[in-house]
Short mmCIF file of N, CA and C in Angstrom, two decimals:
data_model
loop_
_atom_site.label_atom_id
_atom_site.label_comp_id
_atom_site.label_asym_id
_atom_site.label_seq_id
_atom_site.Cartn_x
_atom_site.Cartn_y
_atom_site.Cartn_z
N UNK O 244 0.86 -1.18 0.00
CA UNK O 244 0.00 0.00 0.00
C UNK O 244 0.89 1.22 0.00
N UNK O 245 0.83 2.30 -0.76
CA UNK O 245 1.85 3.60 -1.22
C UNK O 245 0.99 4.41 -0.07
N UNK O 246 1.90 5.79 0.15
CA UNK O 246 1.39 6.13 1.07
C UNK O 246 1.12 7.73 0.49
N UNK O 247 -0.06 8.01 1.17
CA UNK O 247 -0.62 9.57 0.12
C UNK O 247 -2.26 9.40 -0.09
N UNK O 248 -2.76 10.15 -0.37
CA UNK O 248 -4.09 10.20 -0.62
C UNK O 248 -4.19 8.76 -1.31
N UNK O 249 -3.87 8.38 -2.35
CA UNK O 249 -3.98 7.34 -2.82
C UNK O 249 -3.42 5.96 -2.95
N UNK O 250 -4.35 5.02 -2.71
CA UNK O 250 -3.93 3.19 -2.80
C UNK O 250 -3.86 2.88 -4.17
N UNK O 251 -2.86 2.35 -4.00
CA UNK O 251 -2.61 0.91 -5.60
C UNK O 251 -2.47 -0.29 -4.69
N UNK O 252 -3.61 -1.09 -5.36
CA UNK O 252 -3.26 -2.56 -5.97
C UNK O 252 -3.01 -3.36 -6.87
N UNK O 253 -2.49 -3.74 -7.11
CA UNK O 253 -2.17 -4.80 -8.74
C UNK O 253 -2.40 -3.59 -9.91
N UNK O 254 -1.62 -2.58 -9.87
CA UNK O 254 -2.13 -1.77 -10.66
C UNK O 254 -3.31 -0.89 -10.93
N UNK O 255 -3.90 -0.90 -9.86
CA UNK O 255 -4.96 -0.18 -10.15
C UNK O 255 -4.86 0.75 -9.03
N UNK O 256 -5.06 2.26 -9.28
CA UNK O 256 -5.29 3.32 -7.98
C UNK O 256 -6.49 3.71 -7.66
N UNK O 257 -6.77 4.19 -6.83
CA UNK O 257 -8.22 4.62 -6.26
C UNK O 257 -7.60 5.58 -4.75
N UNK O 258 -8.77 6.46 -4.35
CA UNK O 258 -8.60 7.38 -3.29
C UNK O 258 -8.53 6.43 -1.67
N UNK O 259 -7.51 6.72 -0.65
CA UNK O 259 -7.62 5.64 0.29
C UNK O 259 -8.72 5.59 0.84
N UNK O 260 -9.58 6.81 0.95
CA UNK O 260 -10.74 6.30 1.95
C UNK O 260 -11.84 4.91 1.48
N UNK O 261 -11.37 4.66 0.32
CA UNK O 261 -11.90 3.25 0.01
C UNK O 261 -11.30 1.73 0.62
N UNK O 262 -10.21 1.79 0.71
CA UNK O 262 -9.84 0.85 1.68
C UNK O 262 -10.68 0.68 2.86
N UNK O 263 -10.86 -0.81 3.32
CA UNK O 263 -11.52 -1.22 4.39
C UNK O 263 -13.27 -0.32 4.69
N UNK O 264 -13.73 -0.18 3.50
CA UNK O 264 -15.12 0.67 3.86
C UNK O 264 -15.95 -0.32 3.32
N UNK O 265 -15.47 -1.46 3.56
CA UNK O 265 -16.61 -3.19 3.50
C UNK O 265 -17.65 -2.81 1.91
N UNK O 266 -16.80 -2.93 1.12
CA UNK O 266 -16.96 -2.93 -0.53
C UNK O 266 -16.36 -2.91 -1.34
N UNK O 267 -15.79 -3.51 -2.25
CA UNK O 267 -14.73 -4.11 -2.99
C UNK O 267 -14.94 -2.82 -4.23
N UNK O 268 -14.00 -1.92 -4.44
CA UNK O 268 -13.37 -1.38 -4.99
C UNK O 268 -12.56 -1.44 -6.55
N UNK O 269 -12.54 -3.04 -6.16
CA UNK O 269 -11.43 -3.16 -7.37
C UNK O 269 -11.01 -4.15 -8.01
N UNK O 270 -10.83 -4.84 -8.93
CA UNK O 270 -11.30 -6.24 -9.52
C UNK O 270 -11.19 -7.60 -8.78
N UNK O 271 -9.91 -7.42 -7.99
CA UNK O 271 -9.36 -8.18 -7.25
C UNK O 271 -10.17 -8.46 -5.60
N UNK O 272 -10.93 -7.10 -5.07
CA UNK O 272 -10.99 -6.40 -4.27
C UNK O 272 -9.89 -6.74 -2.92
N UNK O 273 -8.27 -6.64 -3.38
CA UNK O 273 -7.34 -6.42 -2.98
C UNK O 273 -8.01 -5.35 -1.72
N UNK O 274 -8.40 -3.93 -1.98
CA UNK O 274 -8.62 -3.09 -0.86
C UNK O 274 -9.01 -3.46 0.44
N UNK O 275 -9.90 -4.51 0.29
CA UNK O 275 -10.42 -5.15 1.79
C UNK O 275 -10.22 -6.70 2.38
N UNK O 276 -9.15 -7.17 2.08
CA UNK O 276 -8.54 -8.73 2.14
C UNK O 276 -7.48 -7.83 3.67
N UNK O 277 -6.99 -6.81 4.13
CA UNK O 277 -6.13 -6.83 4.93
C UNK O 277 -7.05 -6.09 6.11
N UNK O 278 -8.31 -6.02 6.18
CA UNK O 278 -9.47 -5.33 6.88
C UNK O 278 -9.11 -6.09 8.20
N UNK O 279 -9.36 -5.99 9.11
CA UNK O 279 -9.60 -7.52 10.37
C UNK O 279 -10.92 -7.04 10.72
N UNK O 280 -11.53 -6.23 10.98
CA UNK O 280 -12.85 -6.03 11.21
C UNK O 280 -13.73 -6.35 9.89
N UNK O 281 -13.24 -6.87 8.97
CA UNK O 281 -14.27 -6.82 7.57
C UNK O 281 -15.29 -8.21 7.78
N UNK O 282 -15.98 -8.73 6.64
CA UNK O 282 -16.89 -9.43 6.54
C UNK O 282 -16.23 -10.24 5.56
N UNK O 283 -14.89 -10.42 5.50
CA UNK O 283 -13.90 -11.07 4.67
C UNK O 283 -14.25 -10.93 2.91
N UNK O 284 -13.80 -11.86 2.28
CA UNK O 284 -13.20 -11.51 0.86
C UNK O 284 -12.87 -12.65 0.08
N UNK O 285 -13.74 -13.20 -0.96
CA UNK O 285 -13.75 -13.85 -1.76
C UNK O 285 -12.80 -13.96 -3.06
N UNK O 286 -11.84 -14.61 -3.25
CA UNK O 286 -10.89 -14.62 -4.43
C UNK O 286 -11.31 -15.53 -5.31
N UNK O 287 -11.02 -15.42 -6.67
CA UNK O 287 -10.99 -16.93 -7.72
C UNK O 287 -10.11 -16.05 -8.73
N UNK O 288 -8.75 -17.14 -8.99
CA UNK O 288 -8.36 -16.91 -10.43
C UNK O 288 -8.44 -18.10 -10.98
N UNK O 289 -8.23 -17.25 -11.84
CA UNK O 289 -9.11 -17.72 -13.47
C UNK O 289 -7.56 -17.90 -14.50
N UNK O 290 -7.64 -19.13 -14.80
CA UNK O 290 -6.62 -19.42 -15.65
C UNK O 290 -7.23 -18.66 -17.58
N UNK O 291 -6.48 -19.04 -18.07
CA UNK O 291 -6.45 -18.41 -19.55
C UNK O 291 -7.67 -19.64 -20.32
N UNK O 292 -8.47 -19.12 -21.17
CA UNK O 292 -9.51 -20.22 -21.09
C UNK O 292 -9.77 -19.76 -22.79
N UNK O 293 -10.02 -21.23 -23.86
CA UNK O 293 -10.40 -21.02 -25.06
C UNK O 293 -10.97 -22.05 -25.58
N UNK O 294 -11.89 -21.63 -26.49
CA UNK O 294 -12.39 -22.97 -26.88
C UNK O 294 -12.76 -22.64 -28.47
N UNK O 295 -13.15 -24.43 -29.10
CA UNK O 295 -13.76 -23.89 -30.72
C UNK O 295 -14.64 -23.10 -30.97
N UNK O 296 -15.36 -22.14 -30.17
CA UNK O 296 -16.37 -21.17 -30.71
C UNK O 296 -15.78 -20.10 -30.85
N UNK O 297 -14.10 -19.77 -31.35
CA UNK O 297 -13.48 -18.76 -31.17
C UNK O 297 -13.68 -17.32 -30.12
N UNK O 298 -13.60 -18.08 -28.68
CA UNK O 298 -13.83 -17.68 -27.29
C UNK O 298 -12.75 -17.69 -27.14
N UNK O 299 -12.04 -16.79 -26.64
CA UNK O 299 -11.01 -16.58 -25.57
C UNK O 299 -11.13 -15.45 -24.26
N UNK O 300 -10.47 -16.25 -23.57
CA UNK O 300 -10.47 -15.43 -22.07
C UNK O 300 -9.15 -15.07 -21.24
N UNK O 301 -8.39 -14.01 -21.21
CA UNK O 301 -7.59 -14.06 -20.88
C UNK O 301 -7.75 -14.17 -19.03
N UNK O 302 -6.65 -15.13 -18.59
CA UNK O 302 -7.05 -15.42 -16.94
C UNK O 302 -7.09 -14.15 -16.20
N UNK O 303 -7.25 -13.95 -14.80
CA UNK O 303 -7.25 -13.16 -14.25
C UNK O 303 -7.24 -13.37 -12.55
N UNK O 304 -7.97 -12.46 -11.78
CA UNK O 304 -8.47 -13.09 -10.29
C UNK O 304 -9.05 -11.76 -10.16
N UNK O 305 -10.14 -12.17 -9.61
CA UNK O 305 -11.58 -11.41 -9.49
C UNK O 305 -12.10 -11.47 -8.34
N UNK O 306 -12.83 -10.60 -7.48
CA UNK O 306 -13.21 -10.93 -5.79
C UNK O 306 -14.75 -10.21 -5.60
N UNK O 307 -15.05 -10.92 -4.39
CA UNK O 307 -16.38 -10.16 -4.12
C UNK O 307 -16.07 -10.66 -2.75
N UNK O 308 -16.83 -9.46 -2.03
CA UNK O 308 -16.97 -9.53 -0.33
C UNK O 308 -17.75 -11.24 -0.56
N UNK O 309 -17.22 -11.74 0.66
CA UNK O 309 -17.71 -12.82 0.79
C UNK O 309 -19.38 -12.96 1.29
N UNK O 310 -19.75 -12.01 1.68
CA UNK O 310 -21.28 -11.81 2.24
C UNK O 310 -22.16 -11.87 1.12
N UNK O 311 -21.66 -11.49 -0.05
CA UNK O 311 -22.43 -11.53 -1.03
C UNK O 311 -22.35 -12.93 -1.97
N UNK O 312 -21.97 -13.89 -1.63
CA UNK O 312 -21.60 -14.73 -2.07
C UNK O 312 -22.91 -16.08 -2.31
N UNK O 313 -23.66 -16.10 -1.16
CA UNK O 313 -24.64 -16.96 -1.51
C UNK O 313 -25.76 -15.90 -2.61
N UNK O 314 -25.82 -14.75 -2.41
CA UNK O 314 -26.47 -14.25 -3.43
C UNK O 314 -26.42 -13.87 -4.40
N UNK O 315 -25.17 -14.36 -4.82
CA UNK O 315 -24.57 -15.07 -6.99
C UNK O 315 -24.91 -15.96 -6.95
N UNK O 316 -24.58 -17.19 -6.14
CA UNK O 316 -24.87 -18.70 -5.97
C UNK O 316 -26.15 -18.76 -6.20
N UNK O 317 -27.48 -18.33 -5.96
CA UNK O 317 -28.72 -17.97 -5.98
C UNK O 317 -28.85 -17.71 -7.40
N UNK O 318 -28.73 -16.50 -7.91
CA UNK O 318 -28.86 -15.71 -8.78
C UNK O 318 -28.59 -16.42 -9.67
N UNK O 319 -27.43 -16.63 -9.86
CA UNK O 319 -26.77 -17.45 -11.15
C UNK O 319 -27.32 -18.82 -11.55
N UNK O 320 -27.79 -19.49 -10.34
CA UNK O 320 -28.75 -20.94 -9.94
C UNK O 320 -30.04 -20.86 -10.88
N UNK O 321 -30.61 -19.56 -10.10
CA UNK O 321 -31.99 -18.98 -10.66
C UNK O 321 -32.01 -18.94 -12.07
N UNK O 322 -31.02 -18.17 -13.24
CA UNK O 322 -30.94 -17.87 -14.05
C UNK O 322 -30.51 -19.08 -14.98
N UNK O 323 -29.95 -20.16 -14.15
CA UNK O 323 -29.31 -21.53 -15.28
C UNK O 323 -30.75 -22.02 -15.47
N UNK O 324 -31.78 -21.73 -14.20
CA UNK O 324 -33.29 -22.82 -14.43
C UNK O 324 -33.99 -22.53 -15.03
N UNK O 325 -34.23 -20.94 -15.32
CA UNK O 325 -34.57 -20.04 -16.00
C UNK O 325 -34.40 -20.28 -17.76
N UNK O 326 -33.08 -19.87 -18.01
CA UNK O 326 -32.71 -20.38 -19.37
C UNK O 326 -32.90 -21.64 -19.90
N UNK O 327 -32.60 -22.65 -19.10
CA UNK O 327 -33.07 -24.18 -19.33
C UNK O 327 -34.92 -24.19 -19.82
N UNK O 328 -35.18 -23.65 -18.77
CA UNK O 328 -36.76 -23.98 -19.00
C UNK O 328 -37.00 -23.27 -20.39
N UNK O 329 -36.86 -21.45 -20.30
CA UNK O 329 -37.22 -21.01 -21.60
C UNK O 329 -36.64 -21.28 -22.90
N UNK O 330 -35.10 -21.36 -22.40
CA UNK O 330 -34.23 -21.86 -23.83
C UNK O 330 -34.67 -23.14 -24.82
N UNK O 331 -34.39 -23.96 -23.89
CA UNK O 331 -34.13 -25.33 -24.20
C UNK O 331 -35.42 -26.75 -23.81
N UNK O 332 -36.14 -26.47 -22.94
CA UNK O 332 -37.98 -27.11 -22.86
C UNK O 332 -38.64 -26.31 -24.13
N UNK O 333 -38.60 -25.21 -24.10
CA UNK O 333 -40.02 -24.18 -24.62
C UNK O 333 -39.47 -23.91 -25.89
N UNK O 334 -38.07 -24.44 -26.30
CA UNK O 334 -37.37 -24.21 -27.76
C UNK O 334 -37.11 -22.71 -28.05
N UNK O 335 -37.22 -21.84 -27.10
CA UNK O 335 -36.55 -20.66 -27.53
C UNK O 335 -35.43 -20.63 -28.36
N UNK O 336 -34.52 -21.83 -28.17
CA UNK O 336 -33.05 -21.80 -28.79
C UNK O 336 -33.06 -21.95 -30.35
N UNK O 337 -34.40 -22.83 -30.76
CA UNK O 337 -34.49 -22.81 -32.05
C UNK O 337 -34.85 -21.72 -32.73
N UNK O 338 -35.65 -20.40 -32.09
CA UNK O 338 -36.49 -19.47 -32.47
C UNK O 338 -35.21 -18.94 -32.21
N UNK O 339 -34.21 -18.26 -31.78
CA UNK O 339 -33.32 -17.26 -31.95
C UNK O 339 -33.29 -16.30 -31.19
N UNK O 340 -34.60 -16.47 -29.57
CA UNK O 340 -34.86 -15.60 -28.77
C UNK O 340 -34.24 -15.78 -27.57
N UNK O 341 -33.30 -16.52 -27.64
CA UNK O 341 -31.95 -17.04 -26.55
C UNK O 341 -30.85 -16.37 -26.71
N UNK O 342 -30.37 -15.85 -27.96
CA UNK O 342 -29.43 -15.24 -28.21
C UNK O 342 -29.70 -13.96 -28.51
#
């Protein structure tokens, strides 16, 4: 952590009063992993990822407060049952209203 109005992490700057104010800031959310009073901090990296649909992904590591965590798990849950049902039961995928 540099010292001055402003924090860098992994390259990225922002004003310090964002550090430790229990909200991730920044892709990594590096800012609040050294909190001890926080609600902790979720990491995943992500290796380099490609496939034949000429997809590529370059890797990375990405974070979210950990509190928010069952409510992607949810969300994202919600939305696979969602698409299944309308996509792929109800044939949206053939009609072109999936994409």
């Amino acid at each position: 952590l540099s010292s001055g109005i402003n924090a860098e992490y992994g390259g990225e700057s922002f004003s310090r009063r964002y550090v430790c104010d229990d909200d991730c800031d920044c892709m990594g959310c590096e800012d609040e992993t050294e909190c001890e009073d926080g609600s902790g901090v979720t990491q995943v990296k992500v290796g380099d990822f490609s496939a034949k649909l000429h997809l590529k992904h370059k890797g990375g590591k990405y974070g979210m407060m950990s509190k928010y965590v069952p409510e992607y798990v949810v969300g994202y849950a919600a939305y696979a049952v969602q698409w299944t049902y309308w996509c792929i039961l109800r044939g949206g995928v053939f009609d072109g209203s999936c994409w």
